[in-house]
Amino acid sequence: MPITISILPGSNVSIYRQIIDQVCAAAFAGRIHDDEPLPSVRALAEDLLINPNTVSRAYSELAREGILESRPGKGMFISKRRQIYSKPERKRRIEQSVTSLVTEGLMLGFTPEEIVEQVTLKTKELGGSR
Amino acid sequence: MKMNGTGVFQAIVRKEMRENLVWAALGLVLMFVVLIGSLPASDNYDRQSAPDVIRIFNITPFAAVIALMIGRAQIVSENRGDKWGFLVHRPVSRSTLFWGKAIGGMALYLGAAGFPTLCIALWLAMPGHVAAPFDWRMTLPAVADLICGLVFYFAGMLTAMRNARWYASRTLGIGAGIICGMVILTQIHTLSMSLAFCAAGICLTAIAARGTFISGGEYAPQSRISRVAVGVSIASGLAVVGYLATVFVMNYLLERPPGGIVLSGPSVRMRYTVSSDGTIVQTLFDEGGSIQVNDIQGNPIEKYKDAIARKTLESGVIEASASIDPDGRRGLGPPNTDGYRSTFDIYSQLESKYSDVYWYYIQNRELIAGYDSTSKRLVGWLGPDGFSAGNSLPANRFHGVAQSYWHGESLIAFTNAVYRVDVAGRRVAKVFTAPAGESILGAAETSNGGMPVLPETPPGFDVIATTKNVYVQSLDGTPQLAVARDPKAEGYGFVSVYKATKAPGEPMFVLYAPEGGSKLNLFAALAMPVQVSQINRDRTVGMHFTLPRPGYQVRPPEMPLCAMTIPMAWTAVFELVANYQLNSRYSIPEMTATWLWPGLMALAIAAFIFAWGRRYAFAPGRLLLWTALGLGLGPLGLALMFSLIDWPAKEKCSTCGRMRVVTREHCEHCSASFPAPAPDGTEIFEL
Amino acid sequence: MNPETPVIETTGLTRYFGNKKAVDGVTMSVPRGSVFAFLGRNGSGKTTTIRLILGLIEPTRGSSRIFGQDSQSLAPEIRARVGYMSETHSLYEWMTVRECGAYQSRFYPRWNEKIFQSIAGHFHLDPRTKAGHLSRGERAGLSLAMTLAPEPELLILDDPALGLDPVARRSLLESMIYVTRGGSRTIFFSSHMLEDVERVADYIAILDRSVLRACCSVETFRSSVRQFVLRYSGTSEPAAHLPILRGLLHVRRARQELRLTIASPDSATLEKLQTLGAASLEEAPISFNEAITGYLGDRGEQGFFLEDTAELESTRGMV
């Protein structure tokens, strides 16, 4: 199913990073097949109403990280190989997300056990489709 | 693919014409109103004066206003800000844009001012509309005025375009048009010279307007030719304003005549005349009337010391003056009495008092035409054979140009014959035929000064001057006198014959006056003596007198204040020209007044300009030029400098501490460059 | 011409009006093919700079070049390659939409009528309407159509979104992105719509009261402007007067918190932050909008609202 990317200008997160994050999230969640091309730079730029250079840079960064690969004549696709992050990098990223999640949960008044329960449920739900 | 080149130019012209059509329409309406308003009233109860048709075609001020309006409107709507950007950011040169505007605007102006004029001319040319002949040459003043209007057109563009700090200085360009208009109205007698003068004025203001347009309203970036043109245009405005201001101040505030370097007659004038007891006397008079009567040696005559006695000085003396130089009448007056702005070469009006019909001698028909004042139609023609009614021309014409024909008399002189015309009775009688070998130069009859003929009025006579002689005859043709032309009066313009009817023997005098002699220098003629011959009782030439006259002088300015405003250049030129011609000499106080005050002022102004120019870091050539202009033009030069130049701001130099102009990259004192703006620590530069 | 040569280059560009400096020593270059946003508060000199670059007015000092040619003597061939739309969307009000297009087309050797028609159609312009009777947005559309139809290589837009409704603004953005097709066309525009700038700009230049203070890529700007949050606990409070911090843009105070926005903080500045007695010091993410607004505002500690927040809170209890 085709990916829908949307961006929000005025956010604390730059547009470039928003694109990267959304493609990453879609890739890891398996919402894009590795034989579906991503929208072309120009098409995405005109759709999102942003500078094509921004899209181009985002795609380049994603390709550098190994998440996207360019197939000549056909466009950008989700890379078959996913594991290009180094172990420390992967650790850092997951730690960042977990910190954010746990802080939010605690602030909302959930107990650690309730938070873990949420995580478990979600992992089962999303990870199951892999 | 769209075309370029001429397609662009045409597009610009059409756009200009459409955009400013409203102003042209306004001008058209204005012109129609003015022209129709100046048509002679249909109920003309004033039988004394026939309609003056050519006056209608003197349209200078109205053409000027319309031209100014259109020229200004074309510029003012897009001369600044975003509108200017929209106009000039195009792939065409600014020169092309300017000429597109100019061609379109000139076409609009000529249509707006010319079309009504043409309509009126056509209307007048149709019979039954005005009780006067119509000749297409009568529209020539309008032609000259329309062309003069183009000077105002470009002056209007210049005014609207100029970036000048005080608004008034922008409008000074109009002075060029005013001077052009004044010159062609008051000084130039021929159409070709008028057109040439206007062409020069148009070149001036067009170059100035174009240069100012191309530079976006600034003075400094223009080419040298443009700057000179702008300078001259502004200077003309300053001259006009300065002149009017001086006249106003002197006349109304200080109540003294302006003086200045003017050509002025003596305040007390002198002329020669014949007294009632048959002697030649010298009369001195001023604006109030005669003040003294002298004999020809200059000694006052006792009898006439009393003002009441002076009133009867010429009692019983009758006189007729005939022209003896056919070309001399030309140039005696301003252009609207002779030259193309008058009917001088087209027709002469005959005395038509108390008549229902206006009579005109038509030069190219060599016949007299009569127009009925009510129906405004031609009633018929008067020729040497008398009156013939209707439009068809009689076969027999007068021959030779009418010379010496004065309005108000009934005599018309031709080279071969002199006729008396009785307009009321529609009769023409030949009163004199030129003898063989002589051509007639002029003729005149004694006038009664408009008084009705009473029994005690002495009988008049006719004077006919030919190339060889002067003839005097009674009104019925009886010869009274025939004398040869006075050889001493070579080149003179008029001969007058006097008869003192109340003196014993009715003595007669023949007096020659230089005025009107076309070969004489106009100013010199004023100072030449009159030649008088006394006629003996047996009608032979008796005593001859050469009577001197004081001429005109150059009068220096009365007040130092006035003198100081006169540019030295003007003084120098005027002195050279006028003094050389008149040969007048100044006394020491007059010398001082003429040269000292303007000279001191010129030096003071030149010094000021020099210091000011130094202060603003003028380049040496520029400094020299403006100092010279200050010296030569005095207050005009100073005003010109402040009108043209935009003074740059000044700042303290960060290196040497002195004030420096902001327009120069390097300080004029220490050559340091301007520092880059001071950073405040938040700079983010990458490119 | 060399693709590396910047399309616009200014050197020490300065313009005085009377004694007042409107533009002071602006030196910047606009790379070919970029979308370059020119930012600054109202009255900072942006329109004057644009007019100087286009050669519509004369500089007091300094110079500028377009495609390598001096701005004061731009040849018609160069002007054919530069499209310009002014802030007020200047037009000849008495011409109809069709006549505007026809008149404009006479001037440009390369006029694409399809582009004109499609933009005019997009804005729903009736060819018979007089330009003076169009609404603000429609005028902008017509002006845009006239500017883009000659397919200029350089597009200079002075506050193009001024007064436009959101739909018209969107159309404007679409046109700008459309122009970037082909890669070597450059857009130089001034704007207050920071969201739009964030969307389309590659580079920004910022004019602060006639002086150029920033000229860089958008990423460089974002990474240079950083926000630090100092939290105070217990009895300690932020100092009433801060020491001089180089690059300080903006300070916001709350009861136990200090938010400092700093441009390009160096290590010395970061060290100084440690000495302010805060319990915790962290860097907070900052949006493009906030970064620009902080950068444009007056430097240092300024604010519209009352400084004495304590007073504000005590009065709150009384309501």
PDB file of C-alpha atoms in Angstrom, chain C residues 31-123:
ATOM      1  CA  PRO C  31      23.721  30.830  -5.853  1.00  0.00           C
ATOM      2  CA  ARG C  32      22.310  29.752  -9.153  1.00  0.00           C
ATOM      3  CA  GLY C  33      19.403  27.346  -8.921  1.00  0.00           C
ATOM      4  CA  SER C  34      18.616  28.140  -5.306  1.00  0.00           C
ATOM      5  CA  VAL C  35      15.459  29.301  -3.620  1.00  0.00           C
ATOM      6  CA  PHE C  36      16.722  32.198  -1.609  1.00  0.00           C
ATOM      7  CA  ALA C  37      14.577  33.875   1.030  1.00  0.00           C
ATOM      8  CA  PHE C  38      15.289  37.414   2.100  1.00  0.00           C
ATOM      9  CA  LEU C  39      13.993  38.107   5.581  1.00  0.00           C
ATOM     10  CA  GLY C  40      13.801  41.083   7.844  1.00  0.00           C
ATOM     11  CA  ARG C  41      11.335  43.148   9.779  1.00  0.00           C
ATOM     12  CA  ASN C  42       9.236  45.824   8.118  1.00  0.00           C
ATOM     13  CA  GLY C  43      11.413  48.795   7.326  1.00  0.00           C
ATOM     14  CA  SER C  44      14.652  46.848   7.548  1.00  0.00           C
ATOM     15  CA  GLY C  45      15.522  47.699   3.946  1.00  0.00           C
ATOM     16  CA  LYS C  46      14.425  44.643   1.985  1.00  0.00           C
ATOM     17  CA  THR C  47      12.439  46.444  -0.688  1.00  0.00           C
ATOM     18  CA  THR C  48      15.176  49.038  -1.085  1.00  0.00           C
ATOM     19  CA  THR C  49      17.754  46.275  -1.486  1.00  0.00           C
ATOM     20  CA  ILE C  50      15.625  44.587  -4.123  1.00  0.00           C
ATOM     21  CA  ARG C  51      15.187  47.858  -5.992  1.00  0.00           C
ATOM     22  CA  LEU C  52      18.937  48.426  -5.864  1.00  0.00           C
ATOM     23  CA  ILE C  53      19.622  44.949  -7.183  1.00  0.00           C
ATOM     24  CA  LEU C  54      17.225  45.498 -10.065  1.00  0.00           C
ATOM     25  CA  GLY C  55      18.764  48.848 -10.897  1.00  0.00           C
ATOM     26  CA  LEU C  56      15.524  50.704 -10.244  1.00  0.00           C
ATOM     27  CA  ILE C  57      17.265  53.098  -7.909  1.00  0.00           C
ATOM     28  CA  GLU C  58      20.876  54.113  -7.529  1.00  0.00           C
ATOM     29  CA  PRO C  59      23.079  53.037  -4.612  1.00  0.00           C
ATOM     30  CA  THR C  60      24.816  55.655  -2.531  1.00  0.00           C
ATOM     31  CA  ARG C  61      27.846  53.357  -2.358  1.00  0.00           C
ATOM     32  CA  GLY C  62      28.706  49.858  -3.369  1.00  0.00           C
ATOM     33  CA  SER C  63      27.430  47.819  -6.268  1.00  0.00           C
ATOM     34  CA  SER C  64      25.400  44.833  -7.262  1.00  0.00           C
ATOM     35  CA  ARG C  65      25.379  42.517 -10.251  1.00  0.00           C
ATOM     36  CA  ILE C  66      22.853  40.280 -11.927  1.00  0.00           C
ATOM     37  CA  PHE C  67      24.239  37.547 -14.167  1.00  0.00           C
ATOM     38  CA  GLY C  68      27.561  39.317 -13.879  1.00  0.00           C
ATOM     39  CA  GLN C  69      26.277  42.648 -15.187  1.00  0.00           C
ATOM     40  CA  ASP C  70      26.219  45.774 -13.089  1.00  0.00           C
ATOM     41  CA  SER C  71      22.708  46.535 -11.890  1.00  0.00           C
ATOM     42  CA  GLN C  72      22.836  50.161 -12.917  1.00  0.00           C
ATOM     43  CA  SER C  73      23.407  49.291 -16.544  1.00  0.00           C
ATOM     44  CA  LEU C  74      21.470  46.098 -17.150  1.00  0.00           C
ATOM     45  CA  ALA C  75      21.165  45.289 -20.814  1.00  0.00           C
ATOM     46  CA  PRO C  76      17.672  44.479 -22.112  1.00  0.00           C
ATOM     47  CA  GLU C  77      18.838  40.887 -22.749  1.00  0.00           C
ATOM     48  CA  ILE C  78      19.533  40.471 -19.065  1.00  0.00           C
ATOM     49  CA  ARG C  79      16.226  42.002 -18.044  1.00  0.00           C
ATOM     50  CA  ALA C  80      14.488  39.509 -20.308  1.00  0.00           C
ATOM     51  CA  ARG C  81      15.851  36.748 -18.109  1.00  0.00           C
ATOM     52  CA  VAL C  82      14.770  38.315 -14.820  1.00  0.00           C
ATOM     53  CA  GLY C  83      11.187  38.250 -13.645  1.00  0.00           C
ATOM     54  CA  TYR C  84      10.137  40.741 -11.002  1.00  0.00           C
ATOM     55  CA  MET C  85       6.986  41.050  -8.976  1.00  0.00           C
ATOM     56  CA  SER C  86       6.691  43.962  -6.600  1.00  0.00           C
ATOM     57  CA  GLU C  87       4.976  44.030  -3.246  1.00  0.00           C
ATOM     58  CA  THR C  88       1.959  45.853  -4.578  1.00  0.00           C
ATOM     59  CA  HIS C  89       1.583  43.638  -7.660  1.00  0.00           C
ATOM     60  CA  SER C  90       1.819  46.666  -9.948  1.00  0.00           C
ATOM     61  CA  LEU C  91      -0.343  46.578 -13.043  1.00  0.00           C
ATOM     62  CA  TYR C  92      -1.976  48.936 -15.496  1.00  0.00           C
ATOM     63  CA  GLU C  93      -5.387  49.079 -13.902  1.00  0.00           C
ATOM     64  CA  TRP C  94      -7.219  50.185 -17.008  1.00  0.00           C
ATOM     65  CA  MET C  95      -6.092  47.192 -19.054  1.00  0.00           C
ATOM     66  CA  THR C  96      -8.146  44.031 -19.077  1.00  0.00           C
ATOM     67  CA  VAL C  97      -6.552  40.735 -18.109  1.00  0.00           C
ATOM     68  CA  ARG C  98      -6.214  39.802 -21.748  1.00  0.00           C
ATOM     69  CA  GLU C  99      -4.665  43.160 -22.656  1.00  0.00           C
ATOM     70  CA  CYS C 100      -2.196  42.888 -19.783  1.00  0.00           C
ATOM     71  CA  GLY C 101      -0.984  39.591 -21.123  1.00  0.00           C
ATOM     72  CA  ALA C 102      -0.911  40.827 -24.704  1.00  0.00           C
ATOM     73  CA  TYR C 103       1.010  43.993 -23.809  1.00  0.00           C
ATOM     74  CA  GLN C 104       3.515  42.136 -21.696  1.00  0.00           C
ATOM     75  CA  SER C 105       4.059  39.511 -24.341  1.00  0.00           C
ATOM     76  CA  ARG C 106       5.251  42.110 -26.853  1.00  0.00           C
ATOM     77  CA  PHE C 107       8.319  42.762 -24.790  1.00  0.00           C
ATOM     78  CA  TYR C 108       9.627  39.259 -24.284  1.00  0.00           C
ATOM     79  CA  PRO C 109      11.121  37.225 -27.087  1.00  0.00           C
ATOM     80  CA  ARG C 110      10.335  34.082 -25.107  1.00  0.00           C
ATOM     81  CA  TRP C 111       6.754  34.257 -23.985  1.00  0.00           C
ATOM     82  CA  ASN C 112       4.895  31.099 -23.077  1.00  0.00           C
ATOM     83  CA  GLU C 113       1.220  31.856 -23.546  1.00  0.00           C
ATOM     84  CA  LYS C 114       0.277  28.459 -22.079  1.00  0.00           C
ATOM     85  CA  ILE C 115       1.832  29.368 -18.776  1.00  0.00           C
ATOM     86  CA  PHE C 116       0.043  32.695 -18.757  1.00  0.00           C
ATOM     87  CA  GLN C 117      -3.279  31.089 -19.532  1.00  0.00           C
ATOM     88  CA  SER C 118      -2.859  28.296 -17.034  1.00  0.00           C
ATOM     89  CA  ILE C 119      -1.980  30.586 -14.153  1.00  0.00           C
ATOM     90  CA  ALA C 120      -4.730  33.014 -15.124  1.00  0.00           C
ATOM     91  CA  GLY C 121      -7.114  30.113 -15.300  1.00  0.00           C
ATOM     92  CA  HIS C 122      -5.940  28.761 -11.976  1.00  0.00           C
ATOM     93  CA  PHE C 123      -6.848  32.056 -10.366  1.00  0.00           C
TER      94      PHE C 123
END
